[in-house]
PDB file of C-alpha atoms in Angstrom:
ATOM      1  CA  UNK A   1      -0.029  10.763 -57.837  1.00 35.00           C
ATOM      2  CA  UNK A   2      -2.873   8.413 -56.929  1.00 29.00           C
ATOM      3  CA  UNK A   3      -0.475   5.618 -56.021  1.00 30.00           C
ATOM      4  CA  UNK A   4       1.662   7.952 -53.935  1.00 33.00           C
ATOM      5  CA  UNK A   5      -1.382   9.043 -51.951  1.00 30.00           C
ATOM      6  CA  UNK A   6      -2.538   5.420 -51.606  1.00 30.00           C
ATOM      7  CA  UNK A   7       0.863   4.275 -50.329  1.00 31.00           C
ATOM      8  CA  UNK A   8       1.022   7.135 -47.857  1.00 33.00           C
ATOM      9  CA  UNK A   9      -2.460   6.265 -46.592  1.00 28.00           C
ATOM     10  CA  UNK A  10      -1.570   2.607 -46.172  1.00 30.00           C
ATOM     11  CA  UNK A  11       1.611   3.472 -44.318  1.00 33.00           C
ATOM     12  CA  UNK A  12      -0.389   5.451 -41.775  1.00 31.00           C
ATOM     13  CA  UNK A  13      -3.347   3.095 -41.585  1.00 30.00           C
ATOM     14  CA  UNK A  14      -1.604  -0.246 -41.540  1.00 35.00           C
ATOM     15  CA  UNK A  15       1.114   0.206 -38.959  1.00 34.00           C
ATOM     16  CA  UNK A  16       1.455   1.555 -35.444  1.00 34.00           C
ATOM     17  CA  UNK A  17       4.397   1.527 -33.070  1.00 35.00           C
ATOM     18  CA  UNK A  18       4.746  -0.883 -30.179  1.00 35.00           C
ATOM     19  CA  UNK A  19       7.526  -2.038 -27.927  1.00 36.00           C
ATOM     20  CA  UNK A  20       8.931   0.100 -25.172  1.00 34.00           C
ATOM     21  CA  UNK A  21       8.127   3.728 -25.783  1.00 33.00           C
ATOM     22  CA  UNK A  22       6.092   2.755 -28.842  1.00 34.00           C
ATOM     23  CA  UNK A  23       9.174   1.844 -30.872  1.00 30.00           C
ATOM     24  CA  UNK A  24      10.783  -1.291 -32.204  1.00 33.00           C
ATOM     25  CA  UNK A  25       7.595  -3.260 -32.994  1.00 41.00           C
ATOM     26  CA  UNK A  26       5.196  -2.991 -35.915  1.00 36.00           C
ATOM     27  CA  UNK A  27       1.619  -4.226 -35.658  1.00 40.00           C
ATOM     28  CA  UNK A  28      -0.896  -4.606 -38.463  1.00 37.00           C
ATOM     29  CA  UNK A  29      -3.879  -2.273 -38.370  1.00 46.00           C
ATOM     30  CA  UNK A  30      -6.124  -5.259 -39.017  1.00 67.00           C
ATOM     31  CA  UNK A  31      -5.358  -6.522 -35.504  1.00 88.00           C
ATOM     32  CA  UNK A  32      -5.591 -10.260 -35.035  1.00 95.00           C
ATOM     33  CA  UNK A  33      -4.718 -12.933 -32.523  1.00 97.00           C
ATOM     34  CA  UNK A  34      -1.097 -13.884 -33.170  1.00 97.00           C
ATOM     35  CA  UNK A  35       1.016 -16.679 -31.773  1.00 98.00           C
ATOM     36  CA  UNK A  36       4.340 -15.899 -30.130  1.00 97.00           C
ATOM     37  CA  UNK A  37       6.554 -18.870 -30.908  1.00 94.00           C
ATOM     38  CA  UNK A  38       9.417 -17.989 -28.574  1.00 96.00           C
ATOM     39  CA  UNK A  39       8.455 -16.193 -25.393  1.00 98.00           C
ATOM     40  CA  UNK A  40      11.601 -17.243 -23.502  1.00 96.00           C
ATOM     41  CA  UNK A  41       9.719 -19.875 -21.541  1.00 97.00           C
ATOM     42  CA  UNK A  42      11.768 -21.160 -18.611  1.00 92.00           C
ATOM     43  CA  UNK A  43       9.305 -23.918 -17.682  1.00 97.00           C
ATOM     44  CA  UNK A  44       9.171 -27.587 -18.535  1.00 97.00           C
ATOM     45  CA  UNK A  45       5.498 -27.066 -19.394  1.00 97.00           C
ATOM     46  CA  UNK A  46       5.005 -25.653 -22.901  1.00 97.00           C
ATOM     47  CA  UNK A  47       1.612 -23.960 -23.255  1.00 98.00           C
ATOM     48  CA  UNK A  48       1.225 -21.703 -26.249  1.00 98.00           C
ATOM     49  CA  UNK A  49       1.286 -17.927 -26.048  1.00 98.00           C
ATOM     50  CA  UNK A  50      -1.051 -15.858 -28.190  1.00 98.00           C
ATOM     51  CA  UNK A  51      -1.274 -12.078 -28.156  1.00 98.00           C
ATOM     52  CA  UNK A  52      -3.837  -9.562 -29.358  1.00 98.00           C
ATOM     53  CA  UNK A  53      -2.635  -5.987 -29.745  1.00 96.00           C
ATOM     54  CA  UNK A  54      -5.317  -3.536 -30.889  1.00 94.00           C
ATOM     55  CA  UNK A  55      -4.744  -0.932 -33.546  1.00 90.00           C
ATOM     56  CA  UNK A  56      -3.344   2.328 -32.210  1.00 87.00           C
ATOM     57  CA  UNK A  57      -2.210   0.833 -28.921  1.00 90.00           C
ATOM     58  CA  UNK A  58      -2.661   3.497 -26.247  1.00 90.00           C
ATOM     59  CA  UNK A  59      -2.599   1.855 -22.835  1.00 92.00           C
ATOM     60  CA  UNK A  60       0.470   0.265 -21.277  1.00 95.00           C
ATOM     61  CA  UNK A  61      -1.736  -2.227 -19.437  1.00 98.00           C
ATOM     62  CA  UNK A  62      -1.888  -5.993 -19.995  1.00 98.00           C
ATOM     63  CA  UNK A  63      -4.795  -8.388 -19.402  1.00 98.00           C
ATOM     64  CA  UNK A  64      -4.017 -12.111 -19.379  1.00 98.00           C
ATOM     65  CA  UNK A  65      -7.181 -14.049 -20.321  1.00 98.00           C
ATOM     66  CA  UNK A  66      -6.984 -17.736 -19.353  1.00 98.00           C
ATOM     67  CA  UNK A  67      -9.349 -20.233 -20.959  1.00 98.00           C
ATOM     68  CA  UNK A  68     -11.434 -22.956 -19.340  1.00 97.00           C
ATOM     69  CA  UNK A  69     -11.162 -26.744 -19.787  1.00 97.00           C
ATOM     70  CA  UNK A  70     -11.538 -28.208 -23.271  1.00 96.00           C
ATOM     71  CA  UNK A  71     -10.700 -24.897 -24.852  1.00 97.00           C
ATOM     72  CA  UNK A  72      -7.726 -23.025 -26.279  1.00 98.00           C
ATOM     73  CA  UNK A  73      -6.498 -19.496 -26.792  1.00 98.00           C
ATOM     74  CA  UNK A  74      -8.122 -19.374 -30.226  1.00 97.00           C
ATOM     75  CA  UNK A  75     -11.486 -20.721 -29.041  1.00 97.00           C
ATOM     76  CA  UNK A  76     -11.563 -18.476 -25.993  1.00 97.00           C
ATOM     77  CA  UNK A  77     -10.663 -15.443 -28.075  1.00 97.00           C
ATOM     78  CA  UNK A  78     -13.428 -16.243 -30.592  1.00 96.00           C
ATOM     79  CA  UNK A  79     -16.066 -16.895 -27.917  1.00 94.00           C
ATOM     80  CA  UNK A  80     -18.631 -14.098 -28.121  1.00 89.00           C
ATOM     81  CA  UNK A  81     -19.287 -14.441 -24.374  1.00 90.00           C
ATOM     82  CA  UNK A  82     -15.653 -13.639 -23.556  1.00 94.00           C
ATOM     83  CA  UNK A  83     -15.402  -9.841 -23.875  1.00 96.00           C
ATOM     84  CA  UNK A  84     -11.686  -9.170 -23.545  1.00 97.00           C
ATOM     85  CA  UNK A  85     -11.072  -8.609 -27.234  1.00 96.00           C
ATOM     86  CA  UNK A  86     -13.796  -5.943 -27.179  1.00 96.00           C
ATOM     87  CA  UNK A  87     -12.235  -4.443 -24.080  1.00 97.00           C
ATOM     88  CA  UNK A  88      -8.830  -4.313 -25.746  1.00 97.00           C
ATOM     89  CA  UNK A  89     -10.301  -2.639 -28.832  1.00 96.00           C
ATOM     90  CA  UNK A  90     -12.218  -0.121 -26.754  1.00 96.00           C
ATOM     91  CA  UNK A  91      -9.478   0.871 -24.309  1.00 96.00           C
ATOM     92  CA  UNK A  92      -6.436  -0.080 -26.398  1.00 96.00           C
ATOM     93  CA  UNK A  93      -4.554  -2.386 -24.038  1.00 97.00           C
ATOM     94  CA  UNK A  94      -2.564  -5.559 -24.726  1.00 98.00           C
ATOM     95  CA  UNK A  95      -4.119  -8.974 -24.107  1.00 98.00           C
ATOM     96  CA  UNK A  96      -2.269 -12.283 -23.787  1.00 98.00           C
ATOM     97  CA  UNK A  97      -4.127 -15.553 -24.288  1.00 98.00           C
ATOM     98  CA  UNK A  98      -2.312 -18.635 -22.929  1.00 98.00           C
ATOM     99  CA  UNK A  99      -3.220 -21.955 -24.544  1.00 98.00           C
ATOM    100  CA  UNK A 100      -2.962 -25.169 -22.547  1.00 98.00           C
ATOM    101  CA  UNK A 101      -1.465 -28.367 -23.943  1.00 96.00           C
ATOM    102  CA  UNK A 102      -3.699 -30.444 -21.635  1.00 95.00           C
ATOM    103  CA  UNK A 103      -7.471 -30.689 -21.353  1.00 94.00           C
ATOM    104  CA  UNK A 104      -7.456 -28.405 -18.310  1.00 97.00           C
ATOM    105  CA  UNK A 105      -4.782 -26.182 -16.783  1.00 98.00           C
ATOM    106  CA  UNK A 106      -2.356 -27.831 -14.415  1.00 98.00           C
ATOM    107  CA  UNK A 107      -3.420 -26.551 -11.012  1.00 98.00           C
ATOM    108  CA  UNK A 108      -2.686 -29.840  -9.243  1.00 98.00           C
ATOM    109  CA  UNK A 109       1.039 -30.639  -9.508  1.00 98.00           C
ATOM    110  CA  UNK A 110       3.711 -29.303  -7.186  1.00 97.00           C
ATOM    111  CA  UNK A 111       5.495 -27.978 -10.269  1.00 98.00           C
ATOM    112  CA  UNK A 112       2.618 -25.618 -10.999  1.00 98.00           C
ATOM    113  CA  UNK A 113       1.776 -24.887  -7.359  1.00 98.00           C
ATOM    114  CA  UNK A 114       5.310 -23.636  -6.629  1.00 98.00           C
ATOM    115  CA  UNK A 115       7.176 -20.489  -7.551  1.00 98.00           C
ATOM    116  CA  UNK A 116       9.474 -21.324 -10.487  1.00 98.00           C
ATOM    117  CA  UNK A 117       8.460 -24.965 -10.225  1.00 98.00           C
ATOM    118  CA  UNK A 118       8.415 -25.402 -14.003  1.00 98.00           C
ATOM    119  CA  UNK A 119       4.691 -26.026 -14.445  1.00 98.00           C
ATOM    120  CA  UNK A 120       1.984 -24.105 -16.296  1.00 98.00           C
ATOM    121  CA  UNK A 121       2.120 -21.231 -13.818  1.00 98.00           C
ATOM    122  CA  UNK A 122       5.829 -20.713 -14.529  1.00 98.00           C
ATOM    123  CA  UNK A 123       5.160 -20.718 -18.268  1.00 98.00           C
ATOM    124  CA  UNK A 124       2.435 -18.075 -17.976  1.00 98.00           C
ATOM    125  CA  UNK A 125       4.765 -15.997 -15.813  1.00 98.00           C
ATOM    126  CA  UNK A 126       7.246 -16.181 -18.696  1.00 98.00           C
ATOM    127  CA  UNK A 127       4.529 -14.860 -21.021  1.00 98.00           C
ATOM    128  CA  UNK A 128       3.893 -11.929 -18.683  1.00 98.00           C
ATOM    129  CA  UNK A 129       7.582 -11.067 -18.509  1.00 98.00           C
ATOM    130  CA  UNK A 130       7.835 -11.282 -22.298  1.00 97.00           C
ATOM    131  CA  UNK A 131       4.860  -8.941 -22.766  1.00 97.00           C
ATOM    132  CA  UNK A 132       6.248  -6.421 -20.286  1.00 97.00           C
ATOM    133  CA  UNK A 133       9.572  -6.420 -22.090  1.00 96.00           C
ATOM    134  CA  UNK A 134       8.430  -6.541 -25.712  1.00 96.00           C
ATOM    135  CA  UNK A 135       5.192  -4.550 -25.771  1.00 95.00           C
ATOM    136  CA  UNK A 136       6.007  -1.760 -23.372  1.00 94.00           C
ATOM    137  CA  UNK A 137       3.601  -2.984 -20.699  1.00 96.00           C
ATOM    138  CA  UNK A 138       4.007  -1.061 -17.479  1.00 94.00           C
ATOM    139  CA  UNK A 139       5.020  -3.128 -14.484  1.00 90.00           C
ATOM    140  CA  UNK A 140       2.224  -2.676 -11.991  1.00 94.00           C
ATOM    141  CA  UNK A 141      -0.450  -2.748 -14.695  1.00 98.00           C
ATOM    142  CA  UNK A 142      -0.672  -6.494 -15.300  1.00 98.00           C
ATOM    143  CA  UNK A 143      -4.076  -8.078 -14.715  1.00 98.00           C
ATOM    144  CA  UNK A 144      -5.292 -11.679 -14.869  1.00 98.00           C
ATOM    145  CA  UNK A 145      -8.729 -13.123 -15.509  1.00 98.00           C
ATOM    146  CA  UNK A 146     -10.168 -16.513 -16.386  1.00 98.00           C
ATOM    147  CA  UNK A 147     -13.152 -18.817 -16.080  1.00 98.00           C
ATOM    148  CA  UNK A 148     -13.418 -22.247 -14.461  1.00 98.00           C
ATOM    149  CA  UNK A 149     -10.015 -23.912 -14.967  1.00 98.00           C
ATOM    150  CA  UNK A 150      -8.750 -20.493 -16.049  1.00 98.00           C
ATOM    151  CA  UNK A 151     -10.070 -19.060 -12.781  1.00 98.00           C
ATOM    152  CA  UNK A 152      -8.212 -21.769 -10.874  1.00 98.00           C
ATOM    153  CA  UNK A 153      -5.023 -20.847 -12.693  1.00 98.00           C
ATOM    154  CA  UNK A 154      -5.671 -17.169 -11.985  1.00 98.00           C
ATOM    155  CA  UNK A 155      -5.723 -18.019  -8.262  1.00 98.00           C
ATOM    156  CA  UNK A 156      -2.542 -20.075  -8.582  1.00 98.00           C
ATOM    157  CA  UNK A 157      -0.751 -17.252 -10.407  1.00 98.00           C
ATOM    158  CA  UNK A 158      -1.800 -14.807  -7.690  1.00 98.00           C
ATOM    159  CA  UNK A 159      -0.147 -17.118  -5.167  1.00 98.00           C
ATOM    160  CA  UNK A 160       2.987 -18.056  -7.108  1.00 98.00           C
ATOM    161  CA  UNK A 161       3.742 -14.776  -8.922  1.00 98.00           C
ATOM    162  CA  UNK A 162       2.200 -11.999  -6.817  1.00 98.00           C
ATOM    163  CA  UNK A 163       5.039  -9.655  -7.761  1.00 98.00           C
ATOM    164  CA  UNK A 164       4.049  -9.769 -11.443  1.00 98.00           C
ATOM    165  CA  UNK A 165       0.306  -9.161 -11.076  1.00 98.00           C
ATOM    166  CA  UNK A 166      -1.643  -6.141  -9.818  1.00 98.00           C
ATOM    167  CA  UNK A 167      -5.195  -7.516  -9.720  1.00 98.00           C
ATOM    168  CA  UNK A 168      -7.210 -10.638 -10.558  1.00 98.00           C
ATOM    169  CA  UNK A 169     -10.857 -11.064 -11.607  1.00 98.00           C
ATOM    170  CA  UNK A 170     -11.719 -14.767 -11.593  1.00 98.00           C
ATOM    171  CA  UNK A 171     -14.967 -16.438 -12.551  1.00 98.00           C
ATOM    172  CA  UNK A 172     -16.156 -19.715 -11.007  1.00 98.00           C
ATOM    173  CA  UNK A 173     -12.977 -21.187  -9.594  1.00 98.00           C
ATOM    174  CA  UNK A 174     -11.672 -22.804  -6.414  1.00 98.00           C
ATOM    175  CA  UNK A 175      -9.097 -21.729  -3.807  1.00 98.00           C
ATOM    176  CA  UNK A 176      -5.449 -21.779  -4.852  1.00 98.00           C
ATOM    177  CA  UNK A 177      -4.070 -25.241  -4.086  1.00 98.00           C
ATOM    178  CA  UNK A 178      -7.486 -26.853  -3.652  1.00 98.00           C
ATOM    179  CA  UNK A 179      -6.954 -29.128  -6.657  1.00 98.00           C
ATOM    180  CA  UNK A 180      -3.591 -30.424  -5.411  1.00 97.00           C
ATOM    181  CA  UNK A 181      -2.930 -34.021  -6.447  1.00 95.00           C
ATOM    182  CA  UNK A 182      -1.702 -36.480  -3.810  1.00 91.00           C
ATOM    183  CA  UNK A 183       0.121 -38.358  -6.568  1.00 92.00           C
ATOM    184  CA  UNK A 184       1.655 -35.194  -7.986  1.00 91.00           C
ATOM    185  CA  UNK A 185      -0.129 -35.662 -11.306  1.00 94.00           C
ATOM    186  CA  UNK A 186      -0.374 -32.645 -13.573  1.00 95.00           C
ATOM    187  CA  UNK A 187      -3.794 -31.334 -14.626  1.00 94.00           C
ATOM    188  CA  UNK A 188      -5.557 -33.885 -12.428  1.00 95.00           C
ATOM    189  CA  UNK A 189      -9.223 -33.493 -11.509  1.00 96.00           C
ATOM    190  CA  UNK A 190      -9.995 -33.332  -7.784  1.00 97.00           C
ATOM    191  CA  UNK A 191     -13.488 -34.575  -6.969  1.00 97.00           C
ATOM    192  CA  UNK A 192     -13.284 -33.575  -3.313  1.00 98.00           C
ATOM    193  CA  UNK A 193     -12.462 -29.967  -4.146  1.00 98.00           C
ATOM    194  CA  UNK A 194     -14.869 -29.653  -7.061  1.00 98.00           C
ATOM    195  CA  UNK A 195     -17.688 -30.918  -4.830  1.00 98.00           C
ATOM    196  CA  UNK A 196     -16.954 -28.225  -2.246  1.00 98.00           C
ATOM    197  CA  UNK A 197     -15.765 -30.745   0.332  1.00 98.00           C
ATOM    198  CA  UNK A 198     -12.253 -29.307   0.718  1.00 98.00           C
ATOM    199  CA  UNK A 199     -12.814 -26.944   3.622  1.00 98.00           C
ATOM    200  CA  UNK A 200     -10.350 -25.327   5.994  1.00 98.00           C
ATOM    201  CA  UNK A 201      -9.918 -22.376   8.289  1.00 98.00           C
ATOM    202  CA  UNK A 202      -8.926 -19.009   6.805  1.00 98.00           C
ATOM    203  CA  UNK A 203      -5.484 -19.414   8.363  1.00 98.00           C
ATOM    204  CA  UNK A 204      -4.897 -22.792   6.735  1.00 98.00           C
ATOM    205  CA  UNK A 205      -6.075 -21.550   3.341  1.00 98.00           C
ATOM    206  CA  UNK A 206      -3.858 -18.505   3.686  1.00 98.00           C
ATOM    207  CA  UNK A 207      -0.932 -20.754   4.561  1.00 98.00           C
ATOM    208  CA  UNK A 208      -1.483 -22.646   1.312  1.00 98.00           C
ATOM    209  CA  UNK A 209      -0.956 -19.403  -0.614  1.00 98.00           C
ATOM    210  CA  UNK A 210       2.080 -18.388   1.428  1.00 98.00           C
ATOM    211  CA  UNK A 211       3.692 -21.797   0.934  1.00 98.00           C
ATOM    212  CA  UNK A 212       3.634 -21.380  -2.836  1.00 98.00           C
ATOM    213  CA  UNK A 213       6.132 -18.512  -2.605  1.00 98.00           C
ATOM    214  CA  UNK A 214       7.866 -18.908   0.763  1.00 98.00           C
ATOM    215  CA  UNK A 215       9.240 -15.770   2.334  1.00 96.00           C
ATOM    216  CA  UNK A 216       7.443 -13.342   0.046  1.00 98.00           C
ATOM    217  CA  UNK A 217       6.472 -10.162   1.898  1.00 96.00           C
ATOM    218  CA  UNK A 218       5.681  -7.826  -0.992  1.00 97.00           C
ATOM    219  CA  UNK A 219       2.474  -6.488  -2.472  1.00 98.00           C
ATOM    220  CA  UNK A 220      -0.156  -9.013  -3.510  1.00 98.00           C
ATOM    221  CA  UNK A 221      -2.738  -8.672  -6.281  1.00 98.00           C
ATOM    222  CA  UNK A 222      -6.197  -7.430  -5.392  1.00 98.00           C
ATOM    223  CA  UNK A 223      -8.703 -10.270  -5.764  1.00 98.00           C
ATOM    224  CA  UNK A 224     -12.201 -10.150  -7.282  1.00 98.00           C
ATOM    225  CA  UNK A 225     -14.015 -13.490  -6.955  1.00 98.00           C
ATOM    226  CA  UNK A 226     -17.200 -14.385  -8.860  1.00 98.00           C
ATOM    227  CA  UNK A 227     -19.298 -17.511  -8.306  1.00 98.00           C
ATOM    228  CA  UNK A 228     -22.776 -18.785  -9.139  1.00 98.00           C
ATOM    229  CA  UNK A 229     -25.103 -20.004  -6.390  1.00 98.00           C
ATOM    230  CA  UNK A 230     -26.177 -23.091  -8.367  1.00 98.00           C
ATOM    231  CA  UNK A 231     -22.824 -24.070  -9.896  1.00 98.00           C
ATOM    232  CA  UNK A 232     -23.012 -27.840 -10.423  1.00 98.00           C
ATOM    233  CA  UNK A 233     -19.414 -28.219 -11.679  1.00 98.00           C
ATOM    234  CA  UNK A 234     -17.441 -26.365  -9.014  1.00 98.00           C
ATOM    235  CA  UNK A 235     -19.694 -26.306  -5.978  1.00 98.00           C
ATOM    236  CA  UNK A 236     -20.785 -22.929  -4.589  1.00 98.00           C
ATOM    237  CA  UNK A 237     -18.988 -23.728  -1.324  1.00 98.00           C
ATOM    238  CA  UNK A 238     -15.764 -22.996  -3.181  1.00 98.00           C
ATOM    239  CA  UNK A 239     -16.743 -19.322  -3.164  1.00 98.00           C
ATOM    240  CA  UNK A 240     -16.714 -19.252   0.636  1.00 98.00           C
ATOM    241  CA  UNK A 241     -13.421 -21.121   0.802  1.00 98.00           C
ATOM    242  CA  UNK A 242     -11.791 -18.758  -1.702  1.00 98.00           C
ATOM    243  CA  UNK A 243     -13.008 -15.740   0.277  1.00 98.00           C
ATOM    244  CA  UNK A 244     -11.551 -17.305   3.431  1.00 98.00           C
ATOM    245  CA  UNK A 245      -8.227 -17.781   1.681  1.00 98.00           C
ATOM    246  CA  UNK A 246      -7.695 -14.305   0.339  1.00 98.00           C
ATOM    247  CA  UNK A 247      -9.130 -12.382   3.284  1.00 98.00           C
ATOM    248  CA  UNK A 248      -6.588 -14.203   5.441  1.00 98.00           C
ATOM    249  CA  UNK A 249      -3.766 -13.400   3.041  1.00 98.00           C
ATOM    250  CA  UNK A 250      -4.694  -9.715   3.278  1.00 98.00           C
ATOM    251  CA  UNK A 251      -5.238  -9.877   7.019  1.00 98.00           C
ATOM    252  CA  UNK A 252      -8.920  -8.907   7.005  1.00 98.00           C
ATOM    253  CA  UNK A 253     -12.028 -10.590   8.380  1.00 98.00           C
ATOM    254  CA  UNK A 254     -14.453 -12.807   6.504  1.00 98.00           C
ATOM    255  CA  UNK A 255     -17.405 -10.538   7.344  1.00 98.00           C
ATOM    256  CA  UNK A 256     -18.001  -8.041   4.515  1.00 98.00           C
ATOM    257  CA  UNK A 257     -17.280  -4.417   5.275  1.00 97.00           C
ATOM    258  CA  UNK A 258     -20.115  -3.599   2.868  1.00 97.00           C
ATOM    259  CA  UNK A 259     -22.635  -5.572   0.865  1.00 97.00           C
ATOM    260  CA  UNK A 260     -24.504  -4.254  -2.177  1.00 98.00           C
ATOM    261  CA  UNK A 261     -27.527  -6.163  -3.542  1.00 97.00           C
ATOM    262  CA  UNK A 262     -28.264  -6.195  -7.278  1.00 98.00           C
ATOM    263  CA  UNK A 263     -24.701  -5.229  -8.134  1.00 98.00           C
ATOM    264  CA  UNK A 264     -23.308  -5.277 -10.766  1.00 97.00           C
ATOM    265  CA  UNK A 265     -26.710  -6.469 -12.036  1.00 96.00           C
ATOM    266  CA  UNK A 266     -30.024  -7.665 -10.688  1.00 97.00           C
ATOM    267  CA  UNK A 267     -29.712 -10.926  -8.765  1.00 96.00           C
ATOM    268  CA  UNK A 268     -26.034 -10.475  -7.995  1.00 98.00           C
ATOM    269  CA  UNK A 269     -24.567  -9.350  -4.662  1.00 98.00           C
ATOM    270  CA  UNK A 270     -21.291  -7.532  -4.254  1.00 98.00           C
ATOM    271  CA  UNK A 271     -19.456  -8.123  -0.963  1.00 98.00           C
ATOM    272  CA  UNK A 272     -16.409  -6.018  -0.134  1.00 98.00           C
ATOM    273  CA  UNK A 273     -13.780  -7.119   2.353  1.00 98.00           C
ATOM    274  CA  UNK A 274     -11.713  -3.977   2.610  1.00 96.00           C
ATOM    275  CA  UNK A 275     -10.038  -2.621  -0.511  1.00 97.00           C
ATOM    276  CA  UNK A 276      -8.246  -5.752  -1.717  1.00 98.00           C
ATOM    277  CA  UNK A 277     -10.856  -8.532  -1.767  1.00 98.00           C
ATOM    278  CA  UNK A 278     -14.254  -8.405  -3.441  1.00 98.00           C
ATOM    279  CA  UNK A 279     -16.728 -11.229  -3.826  1.00 98.00           C
ATOM    280  CA  UNK A 280     -19.623 -11.272  -6.270  1.00 98.00           C
ATOM    281  CA  UNK A 281     -22.314 -13.873  -5.595  1.00 98.00           C
ATOM    282  CA  UNK A 282     -24.553 -14.599  -8.583  1.00 98.00           C
ATOM    283  CA  UNK A 283     -27.909 -15.941  -7.386  1.00 97.00           C
ATOM    284  CA  UNK A 284     -29.415 -18.559  -9.655  1.00 97.00           C
ATOM    285  CA  UNK A 285     -26.373 -18.652 -11.936  1.00 98.00           C
ATOM    286  CA  UNK A 286     -24.636 -21.937 -12.723  1.00 97.00           C
ATOM    287  CA  UNK A 287     -21.241 -22.722 -14.169  1.00 96.00           C
ATOM    288  CA  UNK A 288     -19.761 -20.464 -15.187  1.00 87.00           C
ATOM    289  CA  UNK A 289     -20.678 -16.876 -14.324  1.00 96.00           C
ATOM    290  CA  UNK A 290     -20.653 -14.760 -17.511  1.00 95.00           C
ATOM    291  CA  UNK A 291     -17.761 -12.339 -17.804  1.00 95.00           C
ATOM    292  CA  UNK A 292     -18.688  -8.781 -16.852  1.00 97.00           C
ATOM    293  CA  UNK A 293     -16.259  -6.597 -18.755  1.00 98.00           C
ATOM    294  CA  UNK A 294     -17.109  -3.259 -17.148  1.00 98.00           C
ATOM    295  CA  UNK A 295     -16.971  -4.602 -13.592  1.00 98.00           C
ATOM    296  CA  UNK A 296     -13.721  -6.461 -14.160  1.00 98.00           C
ATOM    297  CA  UNK A 297     -12.108  -3.492 -15.914  1.00 98.00           C
ATOM    298  CA  UNK A 298     -13.219  -1.242 -13.055  1.00 98.00           C
ATOM    299  CA  UNK A 299     -11.578  -3.625 -10.579  1.00 98.00           C
ATOM    300  CA  UNK A 300      -8.396  -3.435 -12.654  1.00 98.00           C
ATOM    301  CA  UNK A 301      -8.560   0.336 -12.861  1.00 97.00           C
ATOM    302  CA  UNK A 302      -8.769   0.312 -16.653  1.00 97.00           C
TER     303      UNK A 302
END
């Protein structure tokens, strides 16, 4: 009798349905970061895909959390300052953690800066499509976030795969395409961009985005852009250039429609540019701005 009760308890406690409609997949109750060995990657680039699915999955949303330079999916997931595991546990949504095979993400080669070009951006798009198909993620509820190099890739994904992503919350990045390599090298560092010396008009920055997916006229992801005022790695000027870029893409001005001091915390300033672009300027904060789970989740509508 005891063993029958124990087995029944374990059957309920240890497994919960996943996949479309909550069927076809079984996930351990002791949720853990798990590698997906075959995510039907169509790219030449081969970053790893890791997934964290909380116990009793409830939401059909997906957050893609993209690590910074000199990191990995496992390190980013284990970093106590990166709150997306806690967010997934609290609100029961799926998280995907891409893992680069290079020191930093490739945000410099034409392969990655082009729709279906075969670079890192194409590989992460394959991860998103896999998660939508296999874990019952709702199309229209896919969100992307990242810090530093991960923020750069978040911008690139917004430009190359806008049809797959609903909103982005990026921390301490640069405009999409700013790190382009004249030689075409993958994952190349760009000193001019990192120093904040790559400046252009809003129209030119917007054209960079539009050129990554020529002819696209559909919905684009809403953009939330965070940057520290004393960032010594990716100069604060990159905040202004990124705002220029995305306000132009959405056809709005670079003057905030509203500005809120001490939001989301003291010393920060929230600038809204209509409903689709939001900038958060962190006074006195360096590289990189700490992740703010509540504010990012609110931007995503989670």
